[in-house]
Amino acid sequence: MPHNKTERAHPDRDDPYARRLREHRDDLTDAMLRVLRFIDENRVVALASSAAELARRTRTSDATVIRAVQTLGFSGLPELRQVLTTSLQPGATPVTGMRRTLAEAGHNAGRAIATVLETSADGLKQLSSPAIRTQIGAAAALLHPAERLIVFGIGPSAPIAQYAAFLLRRTGRKAETLDRTGTELADQMLALSRTDALLILAYGPAYREVIAVLDEAERLGIPVVLVTDTPDPDIAGRASLSIQAPRGRAEHFALHGITLVCLEALVLALAASAEHETIATLERLDELRGAIGGTRR
């Protein structure tokens, strides 16, 4: 047990919010603690939430939210948001995220499974909120008129971008990916056209590839939808609109299940916007499979 406590406490040294929460725990009522734990476990959502929204999500009141934040020493929500934004900047690496996640799971396989399921359930609740549903609907409306959809994702997001493009093609859309890094990305970017629309999967702070793609999108006047869990202003501020798709708790091992659900919802919304083309494409797919003799779905 002492070993686990050491593992759990270690990451807080560079996390001012977690440190304040630990230091002031004895000063908090149960309702205040519920608010502050929700903020800790849903930092991206908290960044975009008003006191009233946080109160609704935690079944408390606006006044309780404000008192809870001030009890930690913050002057109010604006100062809290500054600290949360800093906590979402680089500092967490895959190895530190995994260490934190395994430490909190008690290095137990059963608890690790439960952590993934619980985190995913929380993410689905966030994705089902009216605000994020509206974001997905608005994204579908923005992307629908484009002649071709380009999905950008590199690193761990590259296979997800490829899957999204695959689904789009299956539902009658012309779709390609930007999934290379470094100078190889430049060759892919040559094919961008003014009649395209861009779907970007990007997390964390801005990096050179996503900045280059955004620069080219601006030059061509291409609409941009950003899917992220960390709204870096250097990226989100340049997108036409953003969808908040949580990848788990801040500074923990990243989980991509909610991103996949978000993308599947977006693809289905686009399919509903062009039902005739979607059905015609799938009917043609069946014909081609029949010619080949395959039965795969």
Short mmCIF file of C-alpha atoms in Angstrom, two decimals:
data_model
loop_
_atom_site.label_atom_id
_atom_site.label_comp_id
_atom_site.label_asym_id
_atom_site.label_seq_id
_atom_site.Cartn_x
_atom_site.Cartn_y
_atom_site.Cartn_z
CA MET A 1 0.00 0.00 0.00
CA PRO A 2 2.71 2.60 0.81
CA HIS A 3 4.19 1.96 -2.63
CA ASN A 4 0.89 2.80 -4.32
CA LYS A 5 0.50 5.99 -2.29
CA THR A 6 3.92 7.15 -3.40
CA GLU A 7 3.06 6.45 -7.03
CA ARG A 8 -0.23 8.32 -6.76
CA ALA A 9 1.21 11.38 -5.08
CA HIS A 10 4.17 11.79 -7.38
CA PRO A 11 2.35 13.31 -10.41
CA ASP A 12 0.76 16.03 -8.25
CA ARG A 13 4.08 17.81 -7.82
CA ASP A 14 3.69 19.37 -11.26
CA ASP A 15 -0.10 19.70 -11.08
CA PRO A 16 -1.08 22.80 -9.08
CA TYR A 17 -4.79 21.98 -9.21
CA ALA A 18 -4.33 18.47 -7.81
CA ARG A 19 -1.95 19.84 -5.17
CA ARG A 20 -4.44 22.49 -4.01
CA LEU A 21 -7.24 19.94 -3.94
CA ARG A 22 -5.16 17.66 -1.74
CA GLU A 23 -4.04 20.47 0.59
CA HIS A 24 -7.55 21.89 1.12
CA ARG A 25 -9.46 18.60 1.24
CA ASP A 26 -10.32 19.00 4.95
CA ASP A 27 -11.83 22.44 4.26
CA LEU A 28 -14.37 21.13 1.76
CA THR A 29 -17.98 20.09 2.21
CA ASP A 30 -19.19 16.98 0.43
CA ALA A 31 -20.89 19.10 -2.24
CA MET A 32 -17.78 21.20 -2.80
CA LEU A 33 -15.63 18.07 -3.05
CA ARG A 34 -18.02 16.65 -5.64
CA VAL A 35 -17.61 19.80 -7.75
CA LEU A 36 -13.84 19.84 -7.49
CA ARG A 37 -13.46 16.14 -8.24
CA PHE A 38 -15.61 16.56 -11.34
CA ILE A 39 -13.37 19.43 -12.48
CA ASP A 40 -10.25 17.35 -11.80
CA GLU A 41 -11.51 14.37 -13.80
CA ASN A 42 -13.07 16.43 -16.64
CA ARG A 43 -10.68 19.33 -17.15
CA VAL A 44 -11.47 19.97 -20.80
CA VAL A 45 -15.19 20.08 -20.07
CA ALA A 46 -14.56 22.35 -17.07
CA LEU A 47 -12.63 24.79 -19.25
CA ALA A 48 -15.69 25.33 -21.41
CA SER A 49 -18.29 25.31 -18.61
CA SER A 50 -19.91 28.15 -16.71
CA ALA A 51 -20.63 27.97 -12.99
CA ALA A 52 -24.24 27.12 -13.84
CA GLU A 53 -23.19 24.27 -16.13
CA LEU A 54 -20.79 22.86 -13.52
CA ALA A 55 -23.57 23.09 -10.93
CA ARG A 56 -25.95 21.18 -13.20
CA ARG A 57 -23.39 18.44 -13.88
CA THR A 58 -22.57 17.99 -10.18
CA ARG A 59 -26.11 18.46 -8.82
CA THR A 60 -25.09 21.45 -6.72
CA SER A 61 -25.62 25.23 -7.04
CA ASP A 62 -23.77 28.10 -8.72
CA ALA A 63 -22.84 29.40 -5.27
CA THR A 64 -21.39 26.02 -4.25
CA VAL A 65 -19.27 25.93 -7.40
CA ILE A 66 -17.87 29.41 -6.73
CA ARG A 67 -17.23 28.67 -3.03
CA ALA A 68 -15.47 25.42 -3.93
CA VAL A 69 -13.19 27.15 -6.42
CA GLN A 70 -12.39 29.96 -3.98
CA THR A 71 -11.69 27.50 -1.17
CA LEU A 72 -8.79 26.20 -3.27
CA GLY A 73 -7.39 29.73 -3.34
CA PHE A 74 -8.57 30.79 -6.80
CA SER A 75 -10.12 34.22 -7.20
CA GLY A 76 -12.78 32.70 -9.45
CA LEU A 77 -13.37 30.60 -12.55
CA PRO A 78 -11.10 32.69 -14.85
CA GLU A 79 -8.03 32.00 -12.68
CA LEU A 80 -9.03 28.34 -12.34
CA ARG A 81 -9.22 28.05 -16.14
CA GLN A 82 -5.70 29.44 -16.48
CA VAL A 83 -4.36 26.73 -14.18
CA LEU A 84 -6.34 24.00 -15.93
CA THR A 85 -5.07 25.16 -19.32
CA THR A 86 -1.49 24.98 -18.06
CA SER A 87 -2.09 21.47 -16.73
CA LEU A 88 -3.14 20.34 -20.20
CA GLN A 89 0.06 21.60 -21.83
CA PRO A 90 2.99 19.27 -22.51
CA GLY A 91 4.55 17.69 -19.49
CA ALA A 92 2.50 14.54 -19.60
CA THR A 93 4.11 11.91 -21.81
CA PRO A 94 2.81 8.45 -22.72
CA VAL A 95 4.99 6.89 -20.03
CA THR A 96 3.96 9.33 -17.28
CA GLY A 97 0.33 8.95 -18.28
CA MET A 98 0.59 5.17 -18.11
CA ARG A 99 2.39 5.27 -14.76
CA ARG A 100 -0.28 7.50 -13.26
CA THR A 101 -3.10 5.36 -14.66
CA LEU A 102 -1.60 2.07 -13.44
CA ALA A 103 -0.80 3.53 -10.03
CA GLU A 104 -4.39 4.65 -9.59
CA ALA A 105 -5.58 1.22 -10.73
CA GLY A 106 -3.50 -0.29 -7.94
CA HIS A 107 -1.47 -2.26 -10.52
CA ASN A 108 -4.44 -4.63 -10.69
CA ALA A 109 -5.71 -5.97 -14.03
CA GLY A 110 -9.35 -6.04 -12.93
CA ARG A 111 -9.21 -2.47 -11.69
CA ALA A 112 -7.45 -1.40 -14.89
CA ILE A 113 -10.32 -2.84 -16.94
CA ALA A 114 -12.83 -1.05 -14.71
CA THR A 115 -10.91 2.21 -15.14
CA VAL A 116 -11.19 2.03 -18.93
CA LEU A 117 -14.90 1.18 -18.79
CA GLU A 118 -15.68 3.89 -16.23
CA THR A 119 -13.66 6.51 -18.08
CA SER A 120 -15.34 5.60 -21.36
CA ALA A 121 -18.78 5.77 -19.76
CA ASP A 122 -17.97 9.25 -18.44
CA GLY A 123 -16.75 10.25 -21.89
CA LEU A 124 -19.97 9.04 -23.51
CA LYS A 125 -21.97 11.13 -21.05
CA GLN A 126 -19.97 14.18 -22.07
CA LEU A 127 -20.34 13.36 -25.75
CA SER A 128 -24.11 13.01 -25.27
CA SER A 129 -24.47 16.48 -23.77
CA PRO A 130 -26.60 18.96 -25.75
CA ALA A 131 -23.57 21.20 -26.32
CA ILE A 132 -21.42 18.50 -27.94
CA ARG A 133 -24.34 17.07 -29.91
CA THR A 134 -24.82 20.55 -31.31
CA GLN A 135 -21.12 20.72 -32.19
CA ILE A 136 -21.34 17.42 -34.11
CA GLY A 137 -24.44 18.56 -35.98
CA ALA A 138 -22.83 21.87 -36.88
CA ALA A 139 -19.71 20.03 -38.09
CA ALA A 140 -21.81 17.82 -40.37
CA ALA A 141 -23.52 20.88 -41.83
CA LEU A 142 -20.15 22.55 -42.45
CA LEU A 143 -18.57 19.49 -44.08
CA HIS A 144 -21.57 18.39 -46.15
CA PRO A 145 -21.20 20.81 -49.12
CA ALA A 146 -17.55 19.90 -49.78
CA GLU A 147 -16.67 17.87 -52.86
CA ARG A 148 -14.10 15.91 -50.86
CA LEU A 149 -13.32 15.46 -47.17
CA ILE A 150 -9.73 15.33 -45.97
CA VAL A 151 -9.03 13.79 -42.55
CA PHE A 152 -5.80 14.83 -40.82
CA GLY A 153 -4.27 12.71 -38.08
CA ILE A 154 -0.69 11.71 -37.33
CA GLY A 155 0.98 9.48 -34.77
CA PRO A 156 -1.63 7.50 -32.79
CA SER A 157 -4.37 9.47 -34.58
CA ALA A 158 -3.28 8.28 -38.05
CA PRO A 159 -5.14 4.92 -37.94
CA ILE A 160 -8.20 6.73 -36.60
CA ALA A 161 -8.04 9.22 -39.48
CA GLN A 162 -7.74 6.32 -41.92
CA TYR A 163 -10.78 4.62 -40.38
CA ALA A 164 -12.81 7.84 -40.59
CA ALA A 165 -11.90 8.26 -44.27
CA PHE A 166 -12.84 4.60 -44.89
CA LEU A 167 -16.29 5.17 -43.35
CA LEU A 168 -16.78 8.35 -45.35
CA ARG A 169 -15.98 6.57 -48.61
CA ARG A 170 -18.38 3.76 -47.71
CA THR A 171 -21.17 6.28 -47.26
CA GLY A 172 -20.64 7.89 -50.64
CA ARG A 173 -18.14 10.64 -49.84
CA LYS A 174 -14.86 11.27 -51.55
CA ALA A 175 -12.34 11.15 -48.72
CA GLU A 176 -8.57 11.07 -48.25
CA THR A 177 -6.17 11.32 -45.34
CA LEU A 178 -3.25 13.51 -44.37
CA ASP A 179 -1.39 11.06 -42.13
CA ARG A 180 2.33 11.51 -42.80
CA THR A 181 4.80 13.48 -40.72
CA GLY A 182 7.66 15.80 -41.61
CA THR A 183 8.33 16.57 -45.26
CA GLU A 184 6.29 13.55 -46.42
CA LEU A 185 3.20 15.46 -45.33
CA ALA A 186 4.04 18.17 -47.86
CA ASP A 187 3.51 15.72 -50.74
CA GLN A 188 0.07 14.84 -49.41
CA MET A 189 -0.81 18.51 -48.96
CA LEU A 190 -0.14 19.19 -52.65
CA ALA A 191 -3.48 17.56 -53.48
CA LEU A 192 -5.55 19.93 -51.30
CA SER A 193 -8.17 21.86 -53.25
CA ARG A 194 -10.42 24.84 -52.59
CA THR A 195 -13.43 22.53 -52.89
CA ASP A 196 -12.24 20.31 -50.01
CA ALA A 197 -13.17 20.45 -46.35
CA LEU A 198 -10.79 19.43 -43.59
CA LEU A 199 -11.41 17.30 -40.51
CA ILE A 200 -8.47 17.57 -38.10
CA LEU A 201 -7.76 15.18 -35.21
CA ALA A 202 -5.31 17.02 -32.95
CA TYR A 203 -4.60 16.89 -29.24
CA GLY A 204 -2.33 18.84 -26.95
CA PRO A 205 -0.34 21.92 -27.98
CA ALA A 206 0.24 23.04 -31.56
CA TYR A 207 2.93 21.19 -33.53
CA ARG A 208 4.51 21.93 -36.89
CA GLU A 209 2.44 19.53 -39.02
CA VAL A 210 -0.94 20.77 -37.83
CA ILE A 211 0.19 24.39 -38.14
CA ALA A 212 1.32 23.75 -41.73
CA VAL A 213 -2.03 22.15 -42.58
CA LEU A 214 -3.94 25.04 -41.01
CA ASP A 215 -1.80 27.54 -42.93
CA GLU A 216 -2.61 25.78 -46.21
CA ALA A 217 -6.29 25.54 -45.32
CA GLU A 218 -6.37 29.29 -44.69
CA ARG A 219 -4.60 29.98 -47.98
CA LEU A 220 -7.15 27.90 -49.88
CA GLY A 221 -10.15 29.02 -47.85
CA ILE A 222 -10.96 25.46 -46.77
CA PRO A 223 -13.42 25.02 -43.86
CA VAL A 224 -11.87 23.22 -40.89
CA VAL A 225 -13.50 21.05 -38.22
CA LEU A 226 -11.25 20.24 -35.25
CA VAL A 227 -11.78 17.18 -33.06
CA THR A 228 -9.81 17.60 -29.84
CA ASP A 229 -9.85 17.21 -26.09
CA THR A 230 -7.46 20.08 -25.46
CA PRO A 231 -8.57 23.32 -27.13
CA ASP A 232 -5.14 24.91 -27.71
CA PRO A 233 -5.89 28.46 -28.92
CA ASP A 234 -3.21 28.20 -31.62
CA ILE A 235 -5.26 25.38 -33.18
CA ALA A 236 -8.85 25.82 -32.03
CA GLY A 237 -8.71 29.55 -32.71
CA ARG A 238 -8.03 28.84 -36.39
CA ALA A 239 -10.65 26.13 -36.91
CA SER A 240 -14.10 26.95 -38.25
CA LEU A 241 -15.52 24.99 -35.32
CA SER A 242 -14.40 22.43 -32.75
CA ILE A 243 -15.83 19.24 -31.29
CA GLN A 244 -14.77 18.35 -27.75
CA ALA A 245 -14.07 14.59 -27.69
CA PRO A 246 -12.52 13.56 -24.35
CA ARG A 247 -9.70 11.01 -24.37
CA GLY A 248 -9.90 10.17 -20.67
CA ARG A 249 -8.68 11.99 -17.60
CA ALA A 250 -6.04 14.69 -17.92
CA GLU A 251 -2.43 13.44 -17.74
CA HIS A 252 -3.53 9.79 -17.79
CA PHE A 253 -3.18 7.14 -20.47
CA ALA A 254 -5.08 8.39 -23.54
CA LEU A 255 -8.14 6.39 -24.58
CA HIS A 256 -9.47 6.83 -28.13
CA GLY A 257 -12.83 5.07 -27.87
CA ILE A 258 -14.80 8.30 -27.47
CA THR A 259 -13.03 9.82 -30.48
CA LEU A 260 -14.19 6.85 -32.55
CA VAL A 261 -17.77 7.23 -31.33
CA CYS A 262 -17.64 10.93 -32.14
CA LEU A 263 -16.39 10.27 -35.67
CA GLU A 264 -18.97 7.54 -36.28
CA ALA A 265 -21.72 9.92 -35.15
CA LEU A 266 -20.36 12.58 -37.50
CA VAL A 267 -20.20 10.14 -40.44
CA LEU A 268 -23.76 8.97 -39.81
CA ALA A 269 -24.95 12.58 -39.61
CA LEU A 270 -23.32 13.20 -42.99
CA ALA A 271 -24.93 10.04 -44.36
CA ALA A 272 -28.33 11.29 -43.22
CA SER A 273 -27.64 14.53 -45.11
CA ALA A 274 -27.08 12.59 -48.35
CA GLU A 275 -29.18 9.46 -47.93
CA HIS A 276 -29.57 8.75 -51.65
CA GLU A 277 -25.81 8.82 -52.29
CA THR A 278 -25.14 6.71 -49.20
CA ILE A 279 -27.60 3.98 -50.18
CA ALA A 280 -26.44 4.01 -53.81
CA THR A 281 -22.81 3.59 -52.74
CA LEU A 282 -23.59 0.67 -50.44
CA GLU A 283 -25.75 -0.99 -53.11
CA ARG A 284 -22.85 -0.70 -55.53
CA LEU A 285 -20.56 -2.19 -52.88
CA ASP A 286 -22.88 -5.19 -52.63
CA GLU A 287 -22.83 -5.58 -56.42
CA LEU A 288 -19.04 -5.53 -56.49
CA ARG A 289 -18.85 -8.06 -53.69
CA GLY A 290 -21.27 -10.28 -55.55
CA ALA A 291 -19.06 -10.10 -58.63
CA ILE A 292 -16.05 -11.09 -56.55
CA GLY A 293 -17.96 -13.72 -54.63
CA GLY A 294 -17.20 -12.30 -51.20
CA THR A 295 -19.53 -11.97 -48.24
CA ARG A 296 -17.51 -9.75 -45.90
CA ARG A 297 -19.22 -6.77 -44.36
#
